[in-house]
Short mmCIF file of N, CA, C and O in Angstrom, two decimals:
data_model
loop_
_atom_site.label_atom_id
_atom_site.label_comp_id
_atom_site.label_asym_id
_atom_site.label_seq_id
_atom_site.Cartn_x
_atom_site.Cartn_y
_atom_site.Cartn_z
N MET A 132 8.01 -5.89 0.69
CA MET A 132 8.65 -6.11 -0.58
C MET A 132 8.80 -4.75 -1.26
O MET A 132 7.88 -3.94 -1.23
N ILE A 133 9.95 -4.54 -1.86
CA ILE A 133 10.20 -3.30 -2.61
C ILE A 133 10.45 -3.70 -4.06
O ILE A 133 11.22 -4.62 -4.34
N VAL A 134 9.79 -2.99 -4.96
CA VAL A 134 9.96 -3.25 -6.39
C VAL A 134 10.38 -1.96 -7.10
O VAL A 134 10.12 -0.86 -6.63
N LYS A 135 11.02 -2.15 -8.24
CA LYS A 135 11.44 -1.04 -9.09
C LYS A 135 10.62 -1.08 -10.36
O LYS A 135 10.48 -2.14 -10.98
N CYS A 136 10.06 0.06 -10.74
CA CYS A 136 9.22 0.13 -11.94
C CYS A 136 10.09 0.09 -13.19
O CYS A 136 11.01 0.90 -13.35
N ASN A 137 9.81 -0.84 -14.08
CA ASN A 137 10.52 -0.96 -15.35
C ASN A 137 9.76 -0.34 -16.51
O ASN A 137 10.34 -0.05 -17.56
N LYS A 138 8.46 -0.17 -16.33
CA LYS A 138 7.61 0.37 -17.39
C LYS A 138 6.54 1.25 -16.74
O LYS A 138 5.66 0.76 -16.04
N ALA A 139 6.64 2.55 -16.97
CA ALA A 139 5.71 3.50 -16.36
C ALA A 139 4.30 3.28 -16.89
O ALA A 139 4.11 2.89 -18.05
N PHE A 140 3.33 3.55 -16.04
CA PHE A 140 1.93 3.52 -16.45
C PHE A 140 1.38 4.93 -16.29
O PHE A 140 1.18 5.40 -15.16
N ARG A 141 1.19 5.60 -17.41
CA ARG A 141 0.73 6.99 -17.43
C ARG A 141 1.51 7.80 -16.42
O ARG A 141 2.71 7.71 -16.36
N HIS A 142 0.83 8.58 -15.61
CA HIS A 142 1.51 9.37 -14.58
C HIS A 142 1.46 8.69 -13.21
O HIS A 142 2.02 9.19 -12.25
N GLN A 143 0.82 7.52 -13.14
CA GLN A 143 0.65 6.84 -11.86
C GLN A 143 1.93 6.16 -11.36
O GLN A 143 2.14 6.06 -10.17
N THR A 144 2.76 5.67 -12.28
CA THR A 144 4.04 5.08 -11.89
C THR A 144 5.13 5.67 -12.76
O THR A 144 4.87 6.14 -13.87
N SER A 145 6.35 5.65 -12.25
CA SER A 145 7.49 6.23 -12.96
C SER A 145 8.59 5.20 -13.13
O SER A 145 8.97 4.52 -12.15
N GLU A 146 9.09 5.09 -14.34
CA GLU A 146 10.18 4.15 -14.63
C GLU A 146 11.38 4.48 -13.74
O GLU A 146 11.76 5.64 -13.60
N GLY A 147 11.94 3.45 -13.11
CA GLY A 147 13.11 3.61 -12.25
C GLY A 147 12.77 3.90 -10.80
O GLY A 147 13.64 3.80 -9.93
N ARG A 148 11.54 4.23 -10.50
CA ARG A 148 11.14 4.55 -9.13
C ARG A 148 10.86 3.27 -8.34
O ARG A 148 10.39 2.28 -8.87
N MET A 149 11.15 3.32 -7.04
CA MET A 149 10.90 2.19 -6.14
C MET A 149 9.53 2.36 -5.47
O MET A 149 9.12 3.47 -5.14
N TYR A 150 8.85 1.23 -5.27
CA TYR A 150 7.53 1.22 -4.64
C TYR A 150 7.46 0.09 -3.62
O TYR A 150 8.03 -0.98 -3.83
N LYS A 151 6.73 0.33 -2.54
CA LYS A 151 6.49 -0.71 -1.54
C LYS A 151 5.26 -1.51 -1.96
O LYS A 151 4.21 -0.93 -2.26
N VAL A 152 5.40 -2.82 -1.99
CA VAL A 152 4.28 -3.69 -2.34
C VAL A 152 3.47 -3.96 -1.07
O VAL A 152 4.00 -4.42 -0.07
N ILE A 153 2.18 -3.66 -1.16
CA ILE A 153 1.28 -3.90 -0.04
C ILE A 153 0.66 -5.29 -0.15
O ILE A 153 0.46 -5.97 0.84
N GLU A 154 0.36 -5.69 -1.39
CA GLU A 154 -0.24 -7.01 -1.63
C GLU A 154 0.31 -7.61 -2.92
O GLU A 154 0.61 -6.88 -3.86
N VAL A 155 0.39 -8.92 -2.91
CA VAL A 155 0.68 -9.69 -4.12
C VAL A 155 -0.56 -10.52 -4.40
O VAL A 155 -1.05 -11.22 -3.51
N MET A 156 -1.07 -10.44 -5.63
CA MET A 156 -2.27 -11.19 -6.01
C MET A 156 -1.95 -12.09 -7.19
O MET A 156 -1.35 -11.64 -8.16
N ILE A 157 -2.38 -13.34 -7.09
CA ILE A 157 -2.20 -14.30 -8.18
C ILE A 157 -3.58 -14.82 -8.56
O ILE A 157 -4.28 -15.42 -7.74
N LYS A 158 -3.97 -14.60 -9.81
CA LYS A 158 -5.26 -15.10 -10.32
C LYS A 158 -5.12 -16.60 -10.59
O LYS A 158 -4.20 -17.04 -11.27
N LYS A 159 -6.04 -17.38 -10.06
CA LYS A 159 -5.96 -18.83 -10.20
C LYS A 159 -6.16 -19.30 -11.64
O LYS A 159 -5.51 -20.26 -12.06
N ASN A 160 -7.03 -18.65 -12.39
CA ASN A 160 -7.32 -19.15 -13.74
C ASN A 160 -6.24 -18.83 -14.76
O ASN A 160 -6.15 -19.46 -15.80
N SER A 161 -5.38 -17.84 -14.48
CA SER A 161 -4.38 -17.44 -15.47
C SER A 161 -2.96 -17.36 -14.90
O SER A 161 -2.01 -17.18 -15.66
N ASN A 162 -2.82 -17.49 -13.59
CA ASN A 162 -1.55 -17.31 -12.90
C ASN A 162 -0.97 -15.90 -13.09
O ASN A 162 0.21 -15.68 -12.86
N ALA A 163 -1.79 -14.95 -13.50
CA ALA A 163 -1.35 -13.57 -13.63
C ALA A 163 -1.05 -13.01 -12.25
O ALA A 163 -1.83 -13.20 -11.32
N VAL A 164 0.07 -12.32 -12.13
CA VAL A 164 0.49 -11.76 -10.85
C VAL A 164 0.38 -10.24 -10.91
O VAL A 164 0.80 -9.62 -11.89
N SER A 165 -0.19 -9.67 -9.85
CA SER A 165 -0.33 -8.22 -9.74
C SER A 165 0.18 -7.78 -8.38
O SER A 165 0.18 -8.56 -7.43
N TYR A 166 0.60 -6.51 -8.31
CA TYR A 166 1.02 -5.90 -7.06
C TYR A 166 0.09 -4.74 -6.74
O TYR A 166 -0.28 -3.98 -7.62
N ARG A 167 -0.25 -4.60 -5.46
CA ARG A 167 -0.91 -3.38 -5.00
C ARG A 167 0.20 -2.53 -4.38
O ARG A 167 0.86 -2.97 -3.44
N ILE A 168 0.40 -1.34 -4.93
CA ILE A 168 1.41 -0.41 -4.44
C ILE A 168 0.74 0.94 -4.17
O ILE A 168 -0.38 1.18 -4.61
N ILE A 169 1.44 1.80 -3.46
CA ILE A 169 1.01 3.19 -3.34
C ILE A 169 1.64 3.90 -4.53
O ILE A 169 2.85 4.03 -4.62
N ASP A 170 0.80 4.32 -5.47
CA ASP A 170 1.33 4.91 -6.70
C ASP A 170 1.71 6.38 -6.51
O ASP A 170 1.67 6.91 -5.40
N ASN A 171 2.11 7.03 -7.60
CA ASN A 171 2.57 8.42 -7.54
C ASN A 171 1.49 9.38 -7.04
O ASN A 171 1.81 10.47 -6.55
N GLU A 172 0.24 9.00 -7.16
CA GLU A 172 -0.85 9.84 -6.69
C GLU A 172 -1.22 9.56 -5.23
O GLU A 172 -2.15 10.15 -4.69
N GLY A 173 -0.51 8.60 -4.61
CA GLY A 173 -0.78 8.25 -3.22
C GLY A 173 -1.94 7.29 -3.06
O GLY A 173 -2.48 7.13 -1.96
N ILE A 174 -2.33 6.63 -4.14
CA ILE A 174 -3.47 5.72 -4.13
C ILE A 174 -2.98 4.27 -4.12
O ILE A 174 -2.12 3.91 -4.93
N PRO A 175 -3.51 3.42 -3.24
CA PRO A 175 -3.13 2.01 -3.26
C PRO A 175 -3.80 1.32 -4.45
O PRO A 175 -4.97 0.94 -4.39
N SER A 176 -3.06 1.19 -5.53
CA SER A 176 -3.61 0.69 -6.80
C SER A 176 -2.91 -0.59 -7.23
O SER A 176 -1.81 -0.89 -6.80
N ILE A 177 -3.57 -1.31 -8.13
CA ILE A 177 -3.08 -2.61 -8.60
C ILE A 177 -2.44 -2.45 -9.98
O ILE A 177 -3.02 -1.86 -10.88
N TYR A 178 -1.23 -3.04 -10.10
CA TYR A 178 -0.48 -2.99 -11.36
C TYR A 178 0.08 -4.37 -11.67
O TYR A 178 0.36 -5.16 -10.77
N ASP A 179 0.27 -4.63 -12.94
CA ASP A 179 0.82 -5.89 -13.42
C ASP A 179 2.25 -6.05 -12.91
O ASP A 179 3.09 -5.17 -13.11
N ALA A 180 2.53 -7.17 -12.27
CA ALA A 180 3.86 -7.41 -11.70
C ALA A 180 4.96 -7.45 -12.75
O ALA A 180 6.11 -7.16 -12.45
N SER A 181 4.61 -7.77 -14.00
CA SER A 181 5.63 -7.85 -15.04
C SER A 181 6.25 -6.49 -15.36
O SER A 181 7.30 -6.44 -16.01
N ASP A 182 5.65 -5.41 -14.89
CA ASP A 182 6.20 -4.08 -15.12
C ASP A 182 7.19 -3.67 -14.04
O ASP A 182 7.68 -2.53 -14.04
N PHE A 183 7.52 -4.60 -13.12
CA PHE A 183 8.39 -4.29 -11.99
C PHE A 183 9.44 -5.37 -11.81
O PHE A 183 9.24 -6.50 -12.21
N SER A 184 10.55 -4.99 -11.17
CA SER A 184 11.58 -5.94 -10.74
C SER A 184 11.64 -5.91 -9.23
O SER A 184 11.59 -4.84 -8.62
N VAL A 185 11.77 -7.08 -8.64
CA VAL A 185 11.84 -7.17 -7.18
C VAL A 185 13.24 -6.75 -6.73
O VAL A 185 14.24 -7.28 -7.21
N ILE A 186 13.29 -5.78 -5.82
CA ILE A 186 14.56 -5.29 -5.26
C ILE A 186 14.78 -5.90 -3.88
O ILE A 186 15.86 -6.38 -3.57
N VAL A 187 13.77 -5.88 -3.05
CA VAL A 187 13.83 -6.49 -1.71
C VAL A 187 12.66 -7.45 -1.60
O VAL A 187 11.50 -7.04 -1.64
N ASN A 188 12.97 -8.75 -1.48
CA ASN A 188 11.94 -9.78 -1.45
C ASN A 188 11.65 -10.18 -0.01
O ASN A 188 12.03 -11.24 0.46
N ASP A 189 10.97 -9.28 0.71
CA ASP A 189 10.67 -9.51 2.12
C ASP A 189 9.31 -8.91 2.43
O ASP A 189 9.11 -7.72 2.28
N MET A 190 8.37 -9.76 2.82
CA MET A 190 7.04 -9.28 3.23
C MET A 190 6.79 -9.74 4.66
O MET A 190 6.10 -10.72 4.90
N ARG A 191 7.40 -9.02 5.58
CA ARG A 191 7.22 -9.33 7.01
C ARG A 191 5.76 -9.13 7.39
O ARG A 191 5.08 -8.28 6.85
N ASP A 192 5.34 -9.91 8.32
CA ASP A 192 3.96 -9.84 8.83
C ASP A 192 2.92 -10.13 7.76
O ASP A 192 1.79 -9.67 7.86
N ALA A 193 3.28 -10.89 6.75
CA ALA A 193 2.33 -11.23 5.69
C ALA A 193 1.46 -12.40 6.10
O ALA A 193 1.85 -13.26 6.89
N ALA A 194 0.26 -12.40 5.54
CA ALA A 194 -0.67 -13.52 5.68
C ALA A 194 -1.18 -13.84 4.28
O ALA A 194 -1.07 -13.02 3.37
N ILE A 195 -1.73 -15.02 4.14
CA ILE A 195 -2.22 -15.46 2.82
C ILE A 195 -3.71 -15.74 2.90
O ILE A 195 -4.19 -16.37 3.84
N LEU A 196 -4.41 -15.28 1.88
CA LEU A 196 -5.85 -15.53 1.74
C LEU A 196 -6.05 -16.25 0.40
O LEU A 196 -5.55 -15.79 -0.63
N ILE A 197 -6.75 -17.36 0.44
CA ILE A 197 -7.04 -18.11 -0.79
C ILE A 197 -8.55 -18.19 -0.94
O ILE A 197 -9.25 -18.61 -0.02
N ASP A 198 -9.04 -17.76 -2.10
CA ASP A 198 -10.47 -17.91 -2.37
C ASP A 198 -10.64 -18.63 -3.70
O ASP A 198 -9.67 -19.17 -4.24
N ASP A 199 -11.83 -18.63 -4.24
CA ASP A 199 -12.09 -19.36 -5.48
C ASP A 199 -11.38 -18.78 -6.69
O ASP A 199 -11.16 -19.47 -7.68
N PHE A 200 -11.01 -17.50 -6.63
CA PHE A 200 -10.48 -16.81 -7.80
C PHE A 200 -9.00 -16.45 -7.72
O PHE A 200 -8.34 -16.34 -8.74
N GLN A 201 -8.49 -16.25 -6.50
CA GLN A 201 -7.12 -15.77 -6.40
C GLN A 201 -6.47 -16.16 -5.08
O GLN A 201 -7.13 -16.58 -4.14
N ILE A 202 -5.16 -15.96 -5.06
CA ILE A 202 -4.35 -16.09 -3.86
C ILE A 202 -3.80 -14.70 -3.58
O ILE A 202 -3.25 -14.05 -4.47
N VAL A 203 -4.00 -14.24 -2.35
CA VAL A 203 -3.55 -12.90 -1.98
C VAL A 203 -2.59 -13.00 -0.81
O VAL A 203 -2.91 -13.64 0.21
N MET A 204 -1.42 -12.39 -0.95
CA MET A 204 -0.49 -12.27 0.15
C MET A 204 -0.46 -10.79 0.52
O MET A 204 -0.15 -9.94 -0.31
N SER A 205 -0.85 -10.50 1.76
CA SER A 205 -0.98 -9.13 2.22
C SER A 205 -0.54 -9.05 3.67
O SER A 205 -0.31 -10.08 4.32
N HIS A 206 -0.47 -7.86 4.20
CA HIS A 206 -0.13 -7.68 5.60
C HIS A 206 -1.22 -8.34 6.45
O HIS A 206 -2.41 -8.27 6.12
N ARG A 207 -0.83 -8.96 7.53
CA ARG A 207 -1.78 -9.69 8.38
C ARG A 207 -2.88 -8.78 8.92
O ARG A 207 -4.01 -9.22 9.13
N HIS A 208 -2.58 -7.48 9.13
CA HIS A 208 -3.61 -6.57 9.63
C HIS A 208 -4.69 -6.31 8.58
O HIS A 208 -5.82 -6.00 8.93
N ILE A 209 -4.34 -6.43 7.32
CA ILE A 209 -5.33 -6.27 6.25
C ILE A 209 -6.14 -7.56 6.12
O ILE A 209 -7.37 -7.54 6.11
N ILE A 210 -5.45 -8.68 6.01
CA ILE A 210 -6.12 -9.98 5.85
C ILE A 210 -7.03 -10.28 7.03
O ILE A 210 -8.15 -10.75 6.86
N ASN A 211 -6.57 -9.99 8.25
CA ASN A 211 -7.32 -10.32 9.45
C ASN A 211 -8.27 -9.22 9.91
O ASN A 211 -8.95 -9.39 10.93
N SER A 212 -8.36 -8.14 9.18
CA SER A 212 -9.20 -7.02 9.58
C SER A 212 -10.68 -7.41 9.61
O SER A 212 -11.18 -8.10 8.72
N GLU A 213 -11.38 -6.95 10.63
CA GLU A 213 -12.83 -7.15 10.72
C GLU A 213 -13.54 -6.47 9.55
O GLU A 213 -14.67 -6.83 9.23
N LEU A 214 -12.89 -5.51 8.93
CA LEU A 214 -13.49 -4.82 7.79
C LEU A 214 -13.76 -5.77 6.63
O LEU A 214 -14.65 -5.53 5.82
N ASN A 215 -13.00 -6.86 6.54
CA ASN A 215 -13.25 -7.85 5.50
C ASN A 215 -14.60 -8.53 5.68
O ASN A 215 -15.21 -8.97 4.71
N LYS A 216 -15.07 -8.60 6.91
CA LYS A 216 -16.37 -9.21 7.19
C LYS A 216 -17.49 -8.17 7.16
O LYS A 216 -18.62 -8.48 6.78
N LYS A 217 -17.19 -6.95 7.56
CA LYS A 217 -18.22 -5.92 7.70
C LYS A 217 -18.59 -5.24 6.39
O LYS A 217 -19.72 -4.81 6.20
N HIS A 218 -17.62 -5.10 5.49
CA HIS A 218 -17.86 -4.37 4.24
C HIS A 218 -18.00 -5.37 3.10
O HIS A 218 -17.23 -6.32 2.99
N THR A 219 -18.96 -5.16 2.22
CA THR A 219 -19.20 -6.10 1.12
C THR A 219 -17.99 -6.22 0.19
O THR A 219 -17.79 -7.26 -0.42
N GLU A 220 -17.18 -5.19 0.11
CA GLU A 220 -15.98 -5.23 -0.72
C GLU A 220 -14.72 -5.39 0.11
O GLU A 220 -13.62 -5.11 -0.36
N GLY A 221 -14.87 -5.83 1.35
CA GLY A 221 -13.73 -6.10 2.22
C GLY A 221 -12.96 -4.87 2.63
O GLY A 221 -13.46 -3.74 2.60
N PHE A 222 -11.71 -5.10 3.06
CA PHE A 222 -10.86 -4.03 3.55
C PHE A 222 -10.73 -2.90 2.54
O PHE A 222 -10.88 -1.73 2.88
N TRP A 223 -10.43 -3.25 1.29
CA TRP A 223 -10.17 -2.20 0.29
C TRP A 223 -11.45 -1.44 -0.07
O TRP A 223 -11.40 -0.25 -0.36
N GLY A 224 -12.58 -2.09 -0.02
CA GLY A 224 -13.84 -1.38 -0.23
C GLY A 224 -14.07 -0.36 0.86
O GLY A 224 -14.46 0.79 0.60
N ALA A 225 -13.78 -0.76 2.10
CA ALA A 225 -13.90 0.18 3.23
C ALA A 225 -12.90 1.32 3.06
O ALA A 225 -13.25 2.49 3.27
N TYR A 226 -11.68 0.99 2.67
CA TYR A 226 -10.66 2.02 2.48
C TYR A 226 -11.13 3.07 1.47
O TYR A 226 -11.05 4.27 1.72
N PHE A 227 -11.61 2.62 0.33
CA PHE A 227 -12.03 3.56 -0.73
C PHE A 227 -13.36 4.24 -0.42
O PHE A 227 -13.70 5.23 -1.05
N ASP A 228 -14.07 3.74 0.61
CA ASP A 228 -15.26 4.43 1.11
C ASP A 228 -14.88 5.40 2.24
O ASP A 228 -15.74 5.88 2.97
N ASP A 229 -13.59 5.65 2.40
CA ASP A 229 -13.05 6.57 3.40
C ASP A 229 -13.30 6.14 4.83
O ASP A 229 -13.50 6.97 5.72
N ASP A 230 -13.27 4.84 5.07
CA ASP A 230 -13.41 4.32 6.42
C ASP A 230 -12.17 4.69 7.24
O ASP A 230 -11.03 4.40 6.84
N TYR A 231 -12.39 5.32 8.39
CA TYR A 231 -11.29 5.78 9.23
C TYR A 231 -10.37 4.62 9.65
O TYR A 231 -9.15 4.74 9.61
N GLU A 232 -10.96 3.50 10.07
CA GLU A 232 -10.16 2.36 10.54
C GLU A 232 -9.28 1.79 9.44
O GLU A 232 -8.11 1.48 9.67
N ALA A 233 -9.79 1.67 8.23
CA ALA A 233 -9.00 1.17 7.11
C ALA A 233 -7.84 2.12 6.80
O ALA A 233 -6.71 1.68 6.57
N LYS A 234 -8.11 3.41 6.82
CA LYS A 234 -7.05 4.42 6.56
C LYS A 234 -5.98 4.33 7.65
O LYS A 234 -4.78 4.39 7.36
N ARG A 235 -6.39 4.17 8.89
CA ARG A 235 -5.45 4.07 10.01
C ARG A 235 -4.57 2.83 9.88
O ARG A 235 -3.35 2.89 10.05
N ILE A 236 -5.18 1.70 9.56
CA ILE A 236 -4.43 0.44 9.41
C ILE A 236 -3.38 0.59 8.31
O ILE A 236 -2.22 0.22 8.49
N LEU A 237 -3.77 1.13 7.16
CA LEU A 237 -2.81 1.27 6.07
C LEU A 237 -1.68 2.21 6.46
O LEU A 237 -0.51 1.94 6.17
N GLN A 238 -1.96 3.30 7.14
CA GLN A 238 -0.92 4.23 7.56
C GLN A 238 0.07 3.54 8.52
O GLN A 238 1.29 3.76 8.42
N GLU A 239 -0.43 2.71 9.42
CA GLU A 239 0.46 1.98 10.33
C GLU A 239 1.36 1.02 9.55
O GLU A 239 2.54 0.89 9.86
N ILE A 240 0.80 0.32 8.57
CA ILE A 240 1.57 -0.61 7.76
C ILE A 240 2.66 0.14 6.99
O ILE A 240 3.81 -0.30 6.94
N LEU A 241 2.33 1.26 6.41
CA LEU A 241 3.30 2.02 5.63
C LEU A 241 4.41 2.61 6.50
O LEU A 241 5.53 2.80 6.04
N ALA A 242 4.08 2.89 7.77
CA ALA A 242 5.07 3.47 8.67
C ALA A 242 6.09 2.43 9.15
O ALA A 242 7.18 2.80 9.60
N GLU A 243 5.77 1.15 9.03
CA GLU A 243 6.69 0.08 9.49
C GLU A 243 7.95 0.05 8.67
O GLU A 243 7.98 0.26 7.51
#
């Protein structure tokens, strides 16, 4: 999925710039929707979906994870990663702990 930023957030996002959505998250208690994108600093960060417009509505190879708090649509390699079982904070916890495998998986997804 490709989105266009309508409202910049500090220096992390730029109005008018396009971003690739890595994950879509919907909170069950509020129906709030967020996107995880690679921001201007190169960090996979979460932003409110209302600040973006969908340009290309296609998430190939997506899988869905439903838990008690949210619904997450992400790339199947992220959802199905063993890192979700091995790390207490799942795939993204491993990624931010500089896990080589998590970094490699994300780079492959971005290259697609």
